[in-house]
């Protein structure tokens, strides 16, 4: 009934951050055990009231939740921008193919270069520009242009310029009305905004002072935790350290994973590959698909 | 005075997630009873201080509330986008019918295809594309076109392309001024954005690492809860477990229900059916309704 | 110095939700007294640790605050949209009256129909469409048109269509330049967005599973509260129940009041009446007010 | 290194809300002392568990923080809108002066009326419309027009209409290309949105049920506080009341101060005066400043 | 696997705010030690219940987190605006170079002035306008214009006006179609919005009453902390004061650091230098780079 069922998700390992934090978790738990052993061996008590310690824990939790939230917002913004790339690519192609020249060469090139834009965005955001990394582009724009792309200063800007060249050609040969052009150009401008938005997210991590600070607090907090609770918790010290450390370390790691939504090395990276291939497929199909005339008087 | 009265809502079952979480709730409560029985039978005490356990509970609650909030935001965003589909359909139709050709065939087709767009969005988001699933479309665009729709790569894009074809025809036959066209086209572009936005929400669940983590914490928390409180709570252990588990499990379930606002299987899915039928009705009516001339000097 | 002074607001009854929750409040307090009496009479103790009970209270409070926040956001969004109706009405009128035909009949009708739009929005959002309910419209557009409005399928769309008819007439008679028309049309499109936005807020309450859940938790929480605290609080049990229940019930009620910002039966409904009358007044005045020529060289 | 140093800000009185809440603070502290004295004199104990009292405190704090946040959002939105007035005024002036007629009378009037718009916004938002209150406008648009402004129904709409008159004149005399006009008109429309946005913030306080409720809770909470803690805190009762009441009362007051960002009587009102004078200065300067021809081949 | 590894970030000093708060931290810790010594020396106890003190701590933490959040939002908004400057500069340049005159002088000047805009924004936001401070501009627009810039009232407005002059020249000499111009002009208008947005963030600190209050509460809280805990914590008093004061003071400082995202003296200032140099580089390159004709029939 629900996504994969409650119990499935509880025990699912795939897609979890647990493996990433396992080492640290064991480390802190072991440290808790050592502290307990020391207190036991030398018969120590520290008489620490844990109330204020908890208070620090609340501040820390608030910070972690805040950072996770900020990370999620970045991730969702990135997804929105890629949604925009899909929308504007679809619309730009449709405007050109419906309102533009009927010349099949032009139509072919146009659809290919619109499709090429999202493909170059995808490669560019993953840092791939060498010819062998972007080889698949050959299927879209041919080998010669793929070589040029691999040497361009900025691949997506090169692709979108090609679209502009084609629009200009169509306008100046009188095959694309200037009013139609206005619409196409405004969609083209939004594509430039979208790739810029992705690059902003890619190149600007969370303010570093902010994120370093959180990790240092987390470390200090988990180091002092066994000392603070050993009197009251006794033998259960390592267990409690484990139960407290697990969500905190996991939250910290999730914040990190969400930070770069484009890198394949992150757990929740967006399926750029798949999205841009879908766009290509659709656009390629839309060149061929010539719809028949419309029956004006569609009687129900 | 208020929506349905305080007491009505308290006891209302319809629309509640309680049935969905009932099994889990009973399970955790029973586990609590077993733990109590074991401790009783073997006369155990564990001397666990529960303070830190509560702290984990606070972190968990923060996470659940955060996820519920994120789910609600998605749901509201989806509602906003459908609101946009209503607005842009209304306006696109009005622009065409007021400023466009007076030719009744054209007007008829135009209103039908604008109405068809929202109907195809509705079907497409619910994964219905077979002819028998979209049969109602016949009333809007006729059987022939409904067959074509059922084979289109992307139904809403097919419908909106029909609108573009009609606009082009009107412009090129000189019956729609290019300045009027600019307005219609900009509304049409927004419709493409709207369907893209819905698909983004449909295809991108919450970052999975995030949501799996929450369910695992929830599980761990509720498993250890009876152990942590059995000393202090005694016989009341299962009751407290029940009272704590109920809101947490329900919150978790609500987060899941809100995640996909389009599926009929979710509790709070949007009434897409109803919205798109209202649009159709309005647009159909607006073709006929030919308003009389306006009395310029409306004396009050 | 401050709005109405701290003390005035503390004791102010007008505009408060207290009367709405009074009954429930007394009920829960009385129940607290009964529980205390029973425990006293049978000399019971329950040995319940209240710590976890408080934790549930925190979750509940978070949820209530979240819902109040969501309600406030809706309310503020509705206010923003009405602000937009004011802005676009003003601007649409100004564009027509400054750039449009100098023909006084046209100007008169135009200003009246722009004013009529906000008036019909106001009536439509409050569910008033019978002739006697919208009688005031006669002063704006005359009796005949008011009758037609009362039979229109959608009053605001009827009014905005009248504006479109007038614009079309002006353009086609050559009295309104097409470039001026573009501006007017884009403001007109935004008015359609605004009424759609209001209808979205009006017709979509908060996700119901969400709000029902909160009331059920609230009920369970307040029922068990006296049991949980009676050991520790003794005679003060009803007082504490009162002090806890008051803010929670009031918050719940405020959330409900904020949900529908248009209904007159809600405490904080927006002054639609007043806003739309101000728009009408301004627009009517702006027809007459013919400003003299501008002295170009305004020496200071 | 930091703004004014940590210690300076700690002890700074200027710009603080402390003086506003001083009376109430003393009052509640004194009440705390009296309660302590009574309990001492009659040797009372109340045996109240303070745990649930704290819980109410948390709800109250959440509400206060929420309101402060809502207040800050309004304040920042108001600031953003004024930023928009600056942007659109700059751009509207530049479009007119670069692309518009070279006629110096027109340029002079145009720049003056664009400048006048922000000046009238400033006066209008502070409720100043009498001739002597807006006397400074004489320097911008001359005495005659200032008199007319003082009698206009809506000063900013009057000013922006003057700008429209000037644009129309330029277009119809053929000195301003229609394509340039489109840009100017779209900036002009945004100025109308901006003043509407300011008026919305000015005229719509926070939902009143919301804010009254908070003050009543605050009052109840601070009245019962000494009773709740007197057993445990003893002689320290007034001190603790003071320490708790100070941040709560201050937060409440800050929320009030942020609510109206335009009034000079509020602590953090925006420097409208200064902003609008800067705009005027810039625009005046930009009339004179005639830049020389541009050296096309700027060799580095 | 993660950004720089968990442990690296924990111990990293570079980019941390710790050095900024070190003095205060030592101060409060020492004060804690003194309090302990006094209580020890005179054998005092104060019998203070710390529960309510913690509650104040929670309020304080909420406020600090709220302010950090507000600071982060400003920082991210500033980053978004600079992202917009990149996008609009790229697009404005591409529109001019693809659709504009083929005249190489014009192209050269145009690309240079578009590049100059972001460079002047960067200087202007850092308060640099003297000739020697902006000397690098000579490489972009030549020495003569750099001198003029150093005397302009507003450098970015001067640069963007140059762009307007060039566009006007191209339009009026018939080398830039008016429809192309519309697109360029709308990008130019957005650049003016962007610099205005940066100036708004630069010149409007957080509402001062808000931020002063937080520091005063922080001070009061940390002063009374050792007194409140000395009974329970004994010898550990200074340690607990240290552990509590460190995150609070650091959070406070991070809030301050995030407040002005443009100043080089702040830890997390945006790399304006680098961004604007990248823009310049790209634009300069784009003048030369003349792409060859497009092979229309790109066979895969």
PDB file of C-alpha atoms in Angstrom, chain A residues 15-174:
ATOM      1  CA  UNK A  15      20.415   3.636  -0.522  1.00  0.00           C
ATOM      2  CA  UNK A  16      21.161   3.989   3.163  1.00  0.00           C
ATOM      3  CA  UNK A  17      23.966   6.073   4.632  1.00  0.00           C
ATOM      4  CA  UNK A  18      24.642   3.532   7.376  1.00  0.00           C
ATOM      5  CA  UNK A  19      27.698   2.031   5.642  1.00  0.00           C
ATOM      6  CA  UNK A  20      29.224   5.497   5.377  1.00  0.00           C
ATOM      7  CA  UNK A  21      29.042   6.206   9.098  1.00  0.00           C
ATOM      8  CA  UNK A  22      29.706   2.713  10.375  1.00  0.00           C
ATOM      9  CA  UNK A  23      33.364   3.288  11.184  1.00  0.00           C
ATOM     10  CA  UNK A  24      32.765   6.414  13.172  1.00  0.00           C
ATOM     11  CA  UNK A  25      29.864   4.827  14.982  1.00  0.00           C
ATOM     12  CA  UNK A  26      31.955   1.878  16.137  1.00  0.00           C
ATOM     13  CA  UNK A  27      34.696   4.280  17.151  1.00  0.00           C
ATOM     14  CA  UNK A  28      32.519   6.355  19.419  1.00  0.00           C
ATOM     15  CA  UNK A  29      30.832   3.291  20.890  1.00  0.00           C
ATOM     16  CA  UNK A  30      34.199   1.713  21.685  1.00  0.00           C
ATOM     17  CA  UNK A  31      35.323   4.933  23.277  1.00  0.00           C
ATOM     18  CA  UNK A  32      32.214   4.784  25.456  1.00  0.00           C
ATOM     19  CA  UNK A  33      33.124   1.271  26.525  1.00  0.00           C
ATOM     20  CA  UNK A  34      36.649   2.336  27.394  1.00  0.00           C
ATOM     21  CA  UNK A  35      35.411   5.209  29.514  1.00  0.00           C
ATOM     22  CA  UNK A  36      33.098   2.862  31.354  1.00  0.00           C
ATOM     23  CA  UNK A  37      35.919   0.377  31.915  1.00  0.00           C
ATOM     24  CA  UNK A  38      38.192   3.114  33.282  1.00  0.00           C
ATOM     25  CA  UNK A  39      35.549   4.405  35.682  1.00  0.00           C
ATOM     26  CA  UNK A  40      34.881   0.841  36.755  1.00  0.00           C
ATOM     27  CA  UNK A  41      38.553  -0.052  37.177  1.00  0.00           C
ATOM     28  CA  UNK A  42      39.435   2.982  39.270  1.00  0.00           C
ATOM     29  CA  UNK A  43      36.047   3.164  40.963  1.00  0.00           C
ATOM     30  CA  UNK A  44      35.494   6.736  39.852  1.00  0.00           C
ATOM     31  CA  UNK A  45      32.390   8.893  40.013  1.00  0.00           C
ATOM     32  CA  UNK A  46      32.188  12.335  38.500  1.00  0.00           C
ATOM     33  CA  UNK A  47      28.974  13.665  39.949  1.00  0.00           C
ATOM     34  CA  UNK A  48      28.191  15.489  36.706  1.00  0.00           C
ATOM     35  CA  UNK A  49      24.638  16.698  36.294  1.00  0.00           C
ATOM     36  CA  UNK A  50      23.687  15.721  32.778  1.00  0.00           C
ATOM     37  CA  UNK A  51      20.925  18.262  32.387  1.00  0.00           C
ATOM     38  CA  UNK A  52      23.076  20.930  30.769  1.00  0.00           C
ATOM     39  CA  UNK A  53      24.730  18.354  28.640  1.00  0.00           C
ATOM     40  CA  UNK A  54      21.377  17.468  27.160  1.00  0.00           C
ATOM     41  CA  UNK A  55      20.774  21.094  26.451  1.00  0.00           C
ATOM     42  CA  UNK A  56      23.900  21.205  24.289  1.00  0.00           C
ATOM     43  CA  UNK A  57      22.567  18.110  22.578  1.00  0.00           C
ATOM     44  CA  UNK A  58      19.376  19.946  21.717  1.00  0.00           C
ATOM     45  CA  UNK A  59      21.315  22.831  20.188  1.00  0.00           C
ATOM     46  CA  UNK A  60      23.357  20.350  18.191  1.00  0.00           C
ATOM     47  CA  UNK A  61      20.255  18.515  16.996  1.00  0.00           C
ATOM     48  CA  UNK A  62      18.650  21.788  15.925  1.00  0.00           C
ATOM     49  CA  UNK A  63      21.762  22.622  13.927  1.00  0.00           C
ATOM     50  CA  UNK A  64      21.894  19.216  12.281  1.00  0.00           C
ATOM     51  CA  UNK A  65      18.218  19.350  11.386  1.00  0.00           C
ATOM     52  CA  UNK A  66      18.705  22.837  10.026  1.00  0.00           C
ATOM     53  CA  UNK A  67      21.596  21.726   7.845  1.00  0.00           C
ATOM     54  CA  UNK A  68      19.715  18.681   6.607  1.00  0.00           C
ATOM     55  CA  UNK A  69      16.888  20.998   5.710  1.00  0.00           C
ATOM     56  CA  UNK A  70      19.203  23.378   3.881  1.00  0.00           C
ATOM     57  CA  UNK A  71      20.704  20.389   2.057  1.00  0.00           C
ATOM     58  CA  UNK A  72      17.288  19.129   1.087  1.00  0.00           C
ATOM     59  CA  UNK A  73      16.328  22.563  -0.187  1.00  0.00           C
ATOM     60  CA  UNK A  74      19.408  22.634  -2.437  1.00  0.00           C
ATOM     61  CA  UNK A  75      18.625  19.166  -3.702  1.00  0.00           C
ATOM     62  CA  UNK A  76      15.024  20.092  -4.456  1.00  0.00           C
ATOM     63  CA  UNK A  77      16.071  23.348  -6.095  1.00  0.00           C
ATOM     64  CA  UNK A  78      18.439  21.389  -8.330  1.00  0.00           C
ATOM     65  CA  UNK A  79      15.598  19.059  -9.224  1.00  0.00           C
ATOM     66  CA  UNK A  80      13.370  22.006 -10.023  1.00  0.00           C
ATOM     67  CA  UNK A  81      15.987  23.496 -12.298  1.00  0.00           C
ATOM     68  CA  UNK A  82      16.325  20.212 -14.179  1.00  0.00           C
ATOM     69  CA  UNK A  83      12.562  20.121 -14.422  1.00  0.00           C
ATOM     70  CA  UNK A  84      12.877  23.540 -16.024  1.00  0.00           C
ATOM     71  CA  UNK A  85      15.460  22.221 -18.505  1.00  0.00           C
ATOM     72  CA  UNK A  86      12.946  19.549 -19.507  1.00  0.00           C
ATOM     73  CA  UNK A  87      10.109  22.084 -19.858  1.00  0.00           C
ATOM     74  CA  UNK A  88      12.058  24.666 -21.802  1.00  0.00           C
ATOM     75  CA  UNK A  89      13.648  22.055 -24.086  1.00  0.00           C
ATOM     76  CA  UNK A  90      10.237  20.627 -24.915  1.00  0.00           C
ATOM     77  CA  UNK A  91       8.740  23.990 -25.569  1.00  0.00           C
ATOM     78  CA  UNK A  92      11.692  25.388 -27.504  1.00  0.00           C
ATOM     79  CA  UNK A  93      11.607  22.339 -29.761  1.00  0.00           C
ATOM     80  CA  UNK A  94       7.850  22.563 -30.240  1.00  0.00           C
ATOM     81  CA  UNK A  95       7.953  26.251 -31.092  1.00  0.00           C
ATOM     82  CA  UNK A  96      10.652  25.647 -33.715  1.00  0.00           C
ATOM     83  CA  UNK A  97       9.022  22.572 -35.193  1.00  0.00           C
ATOM     84  CA  UNK A  98       5.475  23.934 -35.299  1.00  0.00           C
ATOM     85  CA  UNK A  99       6.048  27.574 -36.167  1.00  0.00           C
ATOM     86  CA  UNK A 100       9.461  27.293 -37.855  1.00  0.00           C
ATOM     87  CA  UNK A 101      10.677  26.476 -41.380  1.00  0.00           C
ATOM     88  CA  UNK A 102       9.339  23.300 -42.943  1.00  0.00           C
ATOM     89  CA  UNK A 103      12.820  22.644 -44.374  1.00  0.00           C
ATOM     90  CA  UNK A 104      13.722  19.176 -43.040  1.00  0.00           C
ATOM     91  CA  UNK A 105      17.462  19.878 -42.734  1.00  0.00           C
ATOM     92  CA  UNK A 106      16.773  22.831 -40.498  1.00  0.00           C
ATOM     93  CA  UNK A 107      14.231  20.899 -38.431  1.00  0.00           C
ATOM     94  CA  UNK A 108      16.669  18.074 -37.975  1.00  0.00           C
ATOM     95  CA  UNK A 109      19.554  20.274 -36.866  1.00  0.00           C
ATOM     96  CA  UNK A 110      17.305  22.338 -34.650  1.00  0.00           C
ATOM     97  CA  UNK A 111      15.860  19.406 -32.720  1.00  0.00           C
ATOM     98  CA  UNK A 112      19.337  17.909 -32.385  1.00  0.00           C
ATOM     99  CA  UNK A 113      20.884  21.038 -30.939  1.00  0.00           C
ATOM    100  CA  UNK A 114      18.040  21.566 -28.496  1.00  0.00           C
ATOM    101  CA  UNK A 115      18.533  17.975 -27.367  1.00  0.00           C
ATOM    102  CA  UNK A 116      22.283  18.535 -27.269  1.00  0.00           C
ATOM    103  CA  UNK A 117      21.835  21.311 -24.737  1.00  0.00           C
ATOM    104  CA  UNK A 118      20.532  19.086 -21.967  1.00  0.00           C
ATOM    105  CA  UNK A 119      23.087  16.406 -22.810  1.00  0.00           C
ATOM    106  CA  UNK A 120      25.950  18.905 -22.510  1.00  0.00           C
ATOM    107  CA  UNK A 121      24.524  20.206 -19.240  1.00  0.00           C
ATOM    108  CA  UNK A 122      24.588  16.697 -17.885  1.00  0.00           C
ATOM    109  CA  UNK A 123      28.198  16.109 -18.958  1.00  0.00           C
ATOM    110  CA  UNK A 124      29.340  19.533 -17.878  1.00  0.00           C
ATOM    111  CA  UNK A 125      27.890  19.206 -14.366  1.00  0.00           C
ATOM    112  CA  UNK A 126      29.702  15.895 -13.934  1.00  0.00           C
ATOM    113  CA  UNK A 127      32.990  17.369 -15.126  1.00  0.00           C
ATOM    114  CA  UNK A 128      33.144  15.350 -18.330  1.00  0.00           C
ATOM    115  CA  UNK A 129      34.443  17.170 -21.384  1.00  0.00           C
ATOM    116  CA  UNK A 130      37.048  14.882 -22.968  1.00  0.00           C
ATOM    117  CA  UNK A 131      36.002  13.411 -26.308  1.00  0.00           C
ATOM    118  CA  UNK A 132      35.760   9.869 -24.993  1.00  0.00           C
ATOM    119  CA  UNK A 133      33.646  11.014 -22.055  1.00  0.00           C
ATOM    120  CA  UNK A 134      31.095  12.752 -24.242  1.00  0.00           C
ATOM    121  CA  UNK A 135      31.208  10.241 -27.095  1.00  0.00           C
ATOM    122  CA  UNK A 136      27.474   9.675 -26.920  1.00  0.00           C
ATOM    123  CA  UNK A 137      27.015  13.231 -28.202  1.00  0.00           C
ATOM    124  CA  UNK A 138      28.119  11.926 -31.623  1.00  0.00           C
ATOM    125  CA  UNK A 139      24.734  10.301 -31.994  1.00  0.00           C
ATOM    126  CA  UNK A 140      23.080  13.648 -31.472  1.00  0.00           C
ATOM    127  CA  UNK A 141      25.215  16.207 -33.291  1.00  0.00           C
ATOM    128  CA  UNK A 142      27.717  14.147 -35.259  1.00  0.00           C
ATOM    129  CA  UNK A 143      31.411  13.513 -34.683  1.00  0.00           C
ATOM    130  CA  UNK A 144      32.707  16.810 -35.997  1.00  0.00           C
ATOM    131  CA  UNK A 145      30.598  18.913 -33.685  1.00  0.00           C
ATOM    132  CA  UNK A 146      31.321  16.614 -30.767  1.00  0.00           C
ATOM    133  CA  UNK A 147      35.006  17.309 -31.286  1.00  0.00           C
ATOM    134  CA  UNK A 148      34.309  21.025 -31.276  1.00  0.00           C
ATOM    135  CA  UNK A 149      32.229  20.632 -28.122  1.00  0.00           C
ATOM    136  CA  UNK A 150      35.110  18.888 -26.394  1.00  0.00           C
ATOM    137  CA  UNK A 151      37.212  21.968 -27.050  1.00  0.00           C
ATOM    138  CA  UNK A 152      34.606  24.627 -26.314  1.00  0.00           C
ATOM    139  CA  UNK A 153      35.138  26.844 -23.316  1.00  0.00           C
ATOM    140  CA  UNK A 154      31.680  26.088 -22.015  1.00  0.00           C
ATOM    141  CA  UNK A 155      29.800  23.212 -23.635  1.00  0.00           C
ATOM    142  CA  UNK A 156      26.209  24.179 -22.794  1.00  0.00           C
ATOM    143  CA  UNK A 157      26.819  27.770 -23.939  1.00  0.00           C
ATOM    144  CA  UNK A 158      28.213  26.390 -27.200  1.00  0.00           C
ATOM    145  CA  UNK A 159      25.126  24.237 -27.723  1.00  0.00           C
ATOM    146  CA  UNK A 160      22.689  27.007 -26.921  1.00  0.00           C
ATOM    147  CA  UNK A 161      24.564  29.312 -29.277  1.00  0.00           C
ATOM    148  CA  UNK A 162      24.007  26.816 -32.044  1.00  0.00           C
ATOM    149  CA  UNK A 163      20.300  27.079 -31.324  1.00  0.00           C
ATOM    150  CA  UNK A 164      20.580  30.846 -31.548  1.00  0.00           C
ATOM    151  CA  UNK A 165      22.427  30.547 -34.871  1.00  0.00           C
ATOM    152  CA  UNK A 166      19.643  28.377 -36.239  1.00  0.00           C
ATOM    153  CA  UNK A 167      16.935  30.728 -35.040  1.00  0.00           C
ATOM    154  CA  UNK A 168      18.741  33.676 -36.582  1.00  0.00           C
ATOM    155  CA  UNK A 169      19.078  31.852 -39.866  1.00  0.00           C
ATOM    156  CA  UNK A 170      15.374  31.031 -39.879  1.00  0.00           C
ATOM    157  CA  UNK A 171      14.356  34.576 -39.033  1.00  0.00           C
ATOM    158  CA  UNK A 172      16.626  36.199 -41.574  1.00  0.00           C
ATOM    159  CA  UNK A 173      15.585  33.855 -44.349  1.00  0.00           C
ATOM    160  CA  UNK A 174      12.016  34.915 -43.617  1.00  0.00           C
TER     161      UNK A 174
END
